[in-house]
Amino acid sequence: MSVSSCLVVGNWKMHGTLSEAAALVGGLAERLATGGSTVVRHAEIVLCPPHPLLVPVGQRIQETPFRLGGQDCSSAEPGPRTGEVAAAMLRDAGCGYVLLGHSERRTHQHESNAAVRAKVVAAQAAGLTAIVCVGESTAVRQDGQAERHVTDQVLASLPAAVDAAATVVAYEPVWSIGTGDTPGVPDIEAMHATLRDALVRIHGPGPWRVVYGGSVRARNAGAIAAGGGVDGLLVGGASLQPGEFWGICEAVSLTRTVPP
Ligand code: PEP
């Protein structure tokens, strides 16, 4: 049993209307109010709704231990960048976190490691913790290159002067996202150890937080979160269902013990 608390990040992706967001947060708040205090003592829960929902969701979670995160930010300062959102704006909207380099953005927006690196600089300068996503495709895994690929990706996605305390690395195998397929816990542990070794070698002792993402559900969350070197979970689809997401938070909380 680990003594540190476990990060659980809900990535709503491009889902949610105002009323759906209210129902989702309401469902989580109800569960929190009915015996959920032990869960939030062991799990640090972050909700990442789409940008238009940040402020209303932030208002609804104001009196709760839930935290707010964005799903992306610009690498640029506020200015003439139509359609983009500056890191400082996320901070101003109440965010403490931002997801960066999610595989869906690397695929659909063709985000390079260099682009992600520039966003990490902007996010940390604005006071946000950057959750930097990396992960291998099926082809890379079948080629036996998963560890090399993911290590190269994380090192190229972080700036030389990265702030370890404001960084979370999310290992998300692309083939696992939204498929129901997950690596075995020993594979996750091995990849997290590889990532941590690389981070320590290049950027110093940290402490580094490495979380796992890809088809996490209430039924597998406890086993994954109990894995060595797993500091938390990044949850996509299941974060849209309050019962399932809360089940994940409960399951991970049972893998943690907090000093009295
Ligand atoms: C994600 O999109 O970050 C993710 C982990 O998705 P899912 O949980 O749906 O696999």
Coordinates of N, CA and C in Angstrom, one line a residue, residues 80-188:
P80 N -3.0 38.0 -30.4 CA -3.8 37.7 -31.7 C -3.6 36.3 -32.1
R81 N -4.3 35.3 -31.5 CA -4.3 33.9 -31.8 C -5.7 33.4 -31.8
T82 N -6.5 33.7 -32.9 CA -7.9 33.4 -32.9 C -8.1 31.9 -32.6
G83 N -9.0 31.6 -31.7 CA -9.4 30.2 -31.4 C -8.5 29.5 -30.4
E84 N -7.4 30.2 -30.0 CA -6.5 29.5 -29.0 C -6.9 30.0 -27.6
V85 N -6.4 29.3 -26.6 CA -6.6 29.6 -25.2 C -5.3 29.7 -24.5
A86 N -4.9 30.8 -23.9 CA -3.6 30.9 -23.2 C -3.7 30.2 -21.9
A87 N -2.5 29.8 -21.4 CA -2.4 29.1 -20.2 C -2.8 30.0 -19.0
A88 N -2.5 31.3 -19.1 CA -2.9 32.2 -18.1 C -4.5 32.3 -18.0
M89 N -5.1 32.1 -19.1 CA -6.6 32.1 -19.1 C -7.2 30.9 -18.3
L90 N -6.5 29.8 -18.5 CA -6.9 28.6 -17.8 C -6.8 28.8 -16.3
R91 N -5.6 29.4 -15.9 CA -5.4 29.7 -14.5 C -6.4 30.6 -14.0
D92 N -6.7 31.6 -14.8 CA -7.7 32.6 -14.3 C -9.1 32.0 -14.2
A93 N -9.4 30.9 -15.0 CA -10.7 30.3 -14.9 C -10.7 29.3 -13.8
G94 N -9.6 29.1 -13.1 CA -9.6 28.3 -11.9 C -8.9 26.9 -12.0
C95 N -8.2 26.8 -13.2 CA -7.5 25.5 -13.4 C -6.2 25.4 -12.6
G96 N -5.9 24.2 -12.1 CA -4.6 24.0 -11.5 C -3.8 23.1 -12.4
Y97 N -4.4 22.5 -13.4 CA -3.8 21.5 -14.3 C -4.1 21.7 -15.7
V98 N -3.3 21.2 -16.6 CA -3.7 21.1 -18.0 C -3.1 19.9 -18.7
L99 N -4.0 19.2 -19.5 CA -3.5 18.0 -20.2 C -2.7 18.6 -21.4
L100 N -1.6 18.0 -21.7 CA -0.8 18.4 -22.9 C -0.3 17.2 -23.7
G101 N -0.4 17.3 -25.0 CA 0.1 16.2 -25.9 C -0.7 15.0 -25.8
H102 N -2.0 15.1 -25.6 CA -2.8 13.9 -25.6 C -2.7 13.3 -27.0
S103 N -2.8 12.0 -27.1 CA -2.6 11.3 -28.4 C -3.6 11.7 -29.4
E104 N -4.8 12.1 -29.0 CA -5.8 12.6 -29.9 C -5.4 13.9 -30.6
R105 N -4.7 14.8 -29.8 CA -4.2 16.0 -30.3 C -2.9 15.7 -31.2
R106 N -2.1 14.8 -30.8 CA -0.9 14.5 -31.6 C -1.4 13.9 -32.9
T107 N -2.5 13.2 -32.9 CA -3.0 12.6 -34.2 C -3.8 13.7 -35.0
H108 N -4.8 14.2 -34.4 CA -5.7 15.1 -35.2 C -5.2 16.5 -35.5
Q109 N -4.4 17.0 -34.5 CA -3.9 18.4 -34.7 C -2.4 18.3 -35.0
H110 N -1.9 17.1 -35.2 CA -0.5 16.9 -35.6 C 0.5 17.6 -34.7
E111 N 0.2 17.5 -33.4 CA 1.1 18.2 -32.5 C 2.4 17.4 -32.3
S112 N 3.5 18.1 -32.5 CA 4.8 17.5 -32.4 C 5.3 17.6 -31.0
N113 N 6.4 16.8 -30.7 CA 6.9 16.9 -29.3 C 7.4 18.4 -29.0
A114 N 7.9 19.0 -30.1 CA 8.4 20.4 -29.9 C 7.2 21.3 -29.5
A115 N 6.1 21.1 -30.1 CA 4.9 21.9 -29.8 C 4.5 21.7 -28.4
V116 N 4.5 20.4 -28.0 CA 4.1 20.1 -26.6 C 5.0 20.7 -25.6
R117 N 6.3 20.6 -26.0 CA 7.4 21.2 -25.1 C 7.1 22.7 -24.9
A118 N 6.8 23.4 -25.9 CA 6.5 24.9 -25.8 C 5.3 25.1 -24.9
K119 N 4.3 24.2 -25.0 CA 3.1 24.4 -24.2 C 3.4 24.1 -22.7
V120 N 4.3 23.2 -22.5 CA 4.7 22.9 -21.1 C 5.3 24.1 -20.5
V121 N 6.2 24.8 -21.2 CA 6.8 26.0 -20.8 C 5.8 27.1 -20.4
A122 N 4.8 27.3 -21.3 CA 3.7 28.3 -21.1 C 2.9 27.9 -19.9
A123 N 2.5 26.6 -19.8 CA 1.7 26.2 -18.7 C 2.3 26.4 -17.3
Q124 N 3.6 26.0 -17.2 CA 4.3 26.1 -15.9 C 4.6 27.5 -15.6
A125 N 4.8 28.4 -16.6 CA 5.0 29.8 -16.3 C 3.7 30.4 -15.8
A126 N 2.6 29.8 -16.2 CA 1.3 30.4 -15.7 C 0.8 29.8 -14.4
G127 N 1.7 28.9 -13.8 CA 1.3 28.3 -12.5 C 0.5 27.0 -12.6
L128 N 0.5 26.4 -13.8 CA -0.3 25.2 -14.0 C 0.6 24.0 -13.9
T129 N 0.0 22.9 -13.4 CA 0.7 21.6 -13.5 C 0.4 21.0 -14.8
A130 N 1.5 20.6 -15.6 CA 1.3 20.1 -16.9 C 1.2 18.5 -16.9
I131 N 0.1 18.0 -17.4 CA 0.0 16.5 -17.5 C 0.4 16.1 -18.9
V132 N 1.6 15.6 -19.1 CA 2.1 15.4 -20.4 C 1.9 14.0 -20.8
C133 N 1.1 13.8 -21.9 CA 0.8 12.4 -22.3 C 1.7 11.9 -23.3
V134 N 2.1 10.6 -23.1 CA 2.9 9.9 -24.1 C 2.4 8.5 -24.2
G135 N 2.7 7.8 -25.3 CA 2.3 6.4 -25.5 C 2.6 5.9 -26.9
E136 N 2.7 4.6 -27.0 CA 3.1 4.0 -28.3 C 1.8 3.5 -29.0
S137 N 2.0 3.4 -30.3 CA 0.9 2.8 -31.2 C 1.1 1.3 -31.2
T138 N 0.1 0.6 -31.7 CA 0.1 -0.8 -31.9 C 1.4 -1.2 -32.7
A139 N 1.6 -0.5 -33.8 CA 2.7 -0.9 -34.7 C 4.1 -0.8 -33.9
V140 N 4.2 0.3 -33.2 CA 5.5 0.5 -32.4 C 5.6 -0.6 -31.4
R141 N 4.5 -1.0 -30.7 CA 4.6 -2.1 -29.7 C 5.0 -3.4 -30.4
Q142 N 4.3 -3.7 -31.5 CA 4.6 -4.9 -32.2 C 6.0 -5.0 -32.7
D143 N 6.6 -3.8 -32.9 CA 8.0 -3.8 -33.4 C 9.0 -3.9 -32.3
G144 N 8.5 -4.0 -31.0 CA 9.4 -4.1 -29.9 C 10.0 -2.8 -29.5
Q145 N 9.5 -1.7 -30.0 CA 10.1 -0.3 -29.8 C 9.4 0.5 -28.8
A146 N 8.4 -0.1 -28.0 CA 7.6 0.8 -27.1 C 8.4 1.6 -26.1
E147 N 9.3 1.0 -25.4 CA 10.0 1.7 -24.4 C 10.9 2.8 -25.0
R148 N 11.5 2.5 -26.1 CA 12.4 3.5 -26.7 C 11.5 4.7 -27.2
H149 N 10.4 4.3 -27.8 CA 9.5 5.4 -28.4 C 9.0 6.3 -27.3
V150 N 8.5 5.7 -26.2 CA 7.9 6.5 -25.2 C 8.9 7.3 -24.4
T151 N 10.1 6.7 -24.2 CA 11.2 7.5 -23.6 C 11.6 8.7 -24.5
D152 N 11.8 8.4 -25.8 CA 12.1 9.6 -26.7 C 11.0 10.6 -26.6
Q153 N 9.8 10.2 -26.6 CA 8.7 11.1 -26.6 C 8.7 12.0 -25.4
V154 N 8.8 11.4 -24.2 CA 8.7 12.2 -23.0 C 9.9 13.2 -22.9
L155 N 11.1 12.7 -23.3 CA 12.3 13.6 -23.1 C 12.1 14.8 -24.1
A156 N 11.6 14.5 -25.3 CA 11.5 15.6 -26.3 C 10.3 16.5 -26.0
S157 N 9.4 16.0 -25.2 CA 8.2 16.8 -24.9 C 8.4 17.7 -23.6
L158 N 9.5 17.6 -23.0 CA 9.8 18.4 -21.8 C 10.9 19.4 -22.0
P159 N 10.8 20.6 -21.5 CA 11.8 21.6 -21.7 C 13.0 21.3 -20.7
A160 N 14.2 21.8 -21.1 CA 15.4 21.6 -20.2 C 15.1 22.0 -18.8
A161 N 14.4 23.2 -18.6 CA 14.2 23.7 -17.3 C 12.8 23.3 -16.7
V162 N 12.4 22.1 -17.0 CA 11.1 21.6 -16.6 C 11.0 21.6 -15.0
D163 N 9.8 22.0 -14.5 CA 9.6 22.0 -13.1 C 9.0 20.7 -12.7
A164 N 9.8 19.8 -12.1 CA 9.3 18.4 -11.8 C 8.0 18.5 -10.9
A165 N 8.0 19.4 -10.0 CA 6.8 19.4 -9.1 C 5.6 19.8 -9.8
A166 N 5.7 20.5 -10.9 CA 4.5 20.9 -11.7 C 4.4 20.1 -13.0
T167 N 4.9 18.8 -12.9 CA 4.8 17.9 -14.1 C 4.2 16.6 -13.7
V168 N 3.3 16.1 -14.5 CA 2.8 14.7 -14.3 C 2.9 14.1 -15.7
V169 N 3.6 13.0 -15.8 CA 3.7 12.2 -17.0 C 2.6 11.2 -17.1
A170 N 1.8 11.2 -18.1 CA 0.7 10.2 -18.3 C 1.1 9.2 -19.4
Y171 N 1.4 7.9 -19.0 CA 1.6 6.9 -19.9 C 0.3 6.4 -20.4
E172 N 0.0 6.6 -21.7 CA -1.2 6.2 -22.3 C -1.0 5.5 -23.6
P173 N -0.9 4.2 -23.6 CA -0.7 3.5 -24.9 C -1.8 3.8 -25.8
V174 N -1.5 4.2 -27.0 CA -2.6 4.7 -28.0 C -3.5 3.5 -28.2
W175 N -3.0 2.3 -28.3 CA -3.9 1.2 -28.6 C -4.9 0.8 -27.5
S176 N -4.7 1.4 -26.3 CA -5.5 1.1 -25.2 C -6.6 2.2 -25.0
I177 N -6.4 3.4 -25.6 CA -7.4 4.5 -25.4 C -8.7 4.2 -26.0
G178 N -9.7 4.0 -25.2 CA -11.1 3.8 -25.7 C -11.4 2.5 -26.3
T179 N -10.5 1.5 -26.1 CA -10.6 0.2 -26.7 C -11.1 -0.9 -25.8
G180 N -10.9 -0.7 -24.5 CA -11.2 -1.7 -23.5 C -10.1 -2.7 -23.3
D181 N -9.0 -2.4 -24.0 CA -7.8 -3.3 -24.0 C -6.7 -2.6 -23.1
T182 N -6.2 -3.2 -22.1 CA -5.1 -2.6 -21.3 C -3.9 -3.5 -21.3
P183 N -2.7 -2.8 -21.0 CA -1.5 -3.7 -20.8 C -1.7 -4.4 -19.5
G184 N -0.9 -5.4 -19.2 CA -0.9 -6.1 -17.9 C -0.2 -5.1 -16.9
V185 N -0.6 -5.3 -15.7 CA 0.0 -4.5 -14.6 C 1.6 -4.5 -14.7
P186 N 2.2 -5.7 -14.9 CA 3.7 -5.7 -14.9 C 4.2 -4.9 -16.1
D187 N 3.5 -4.9 -17.2 CA 3.9 -4.0 -18.4 C 3.8 -2.5 -18.0
I188 N 2.8 -2.2 -17.3 CA 2.6 -0.8 -16.9 C 3.7 -0.4 -15.9

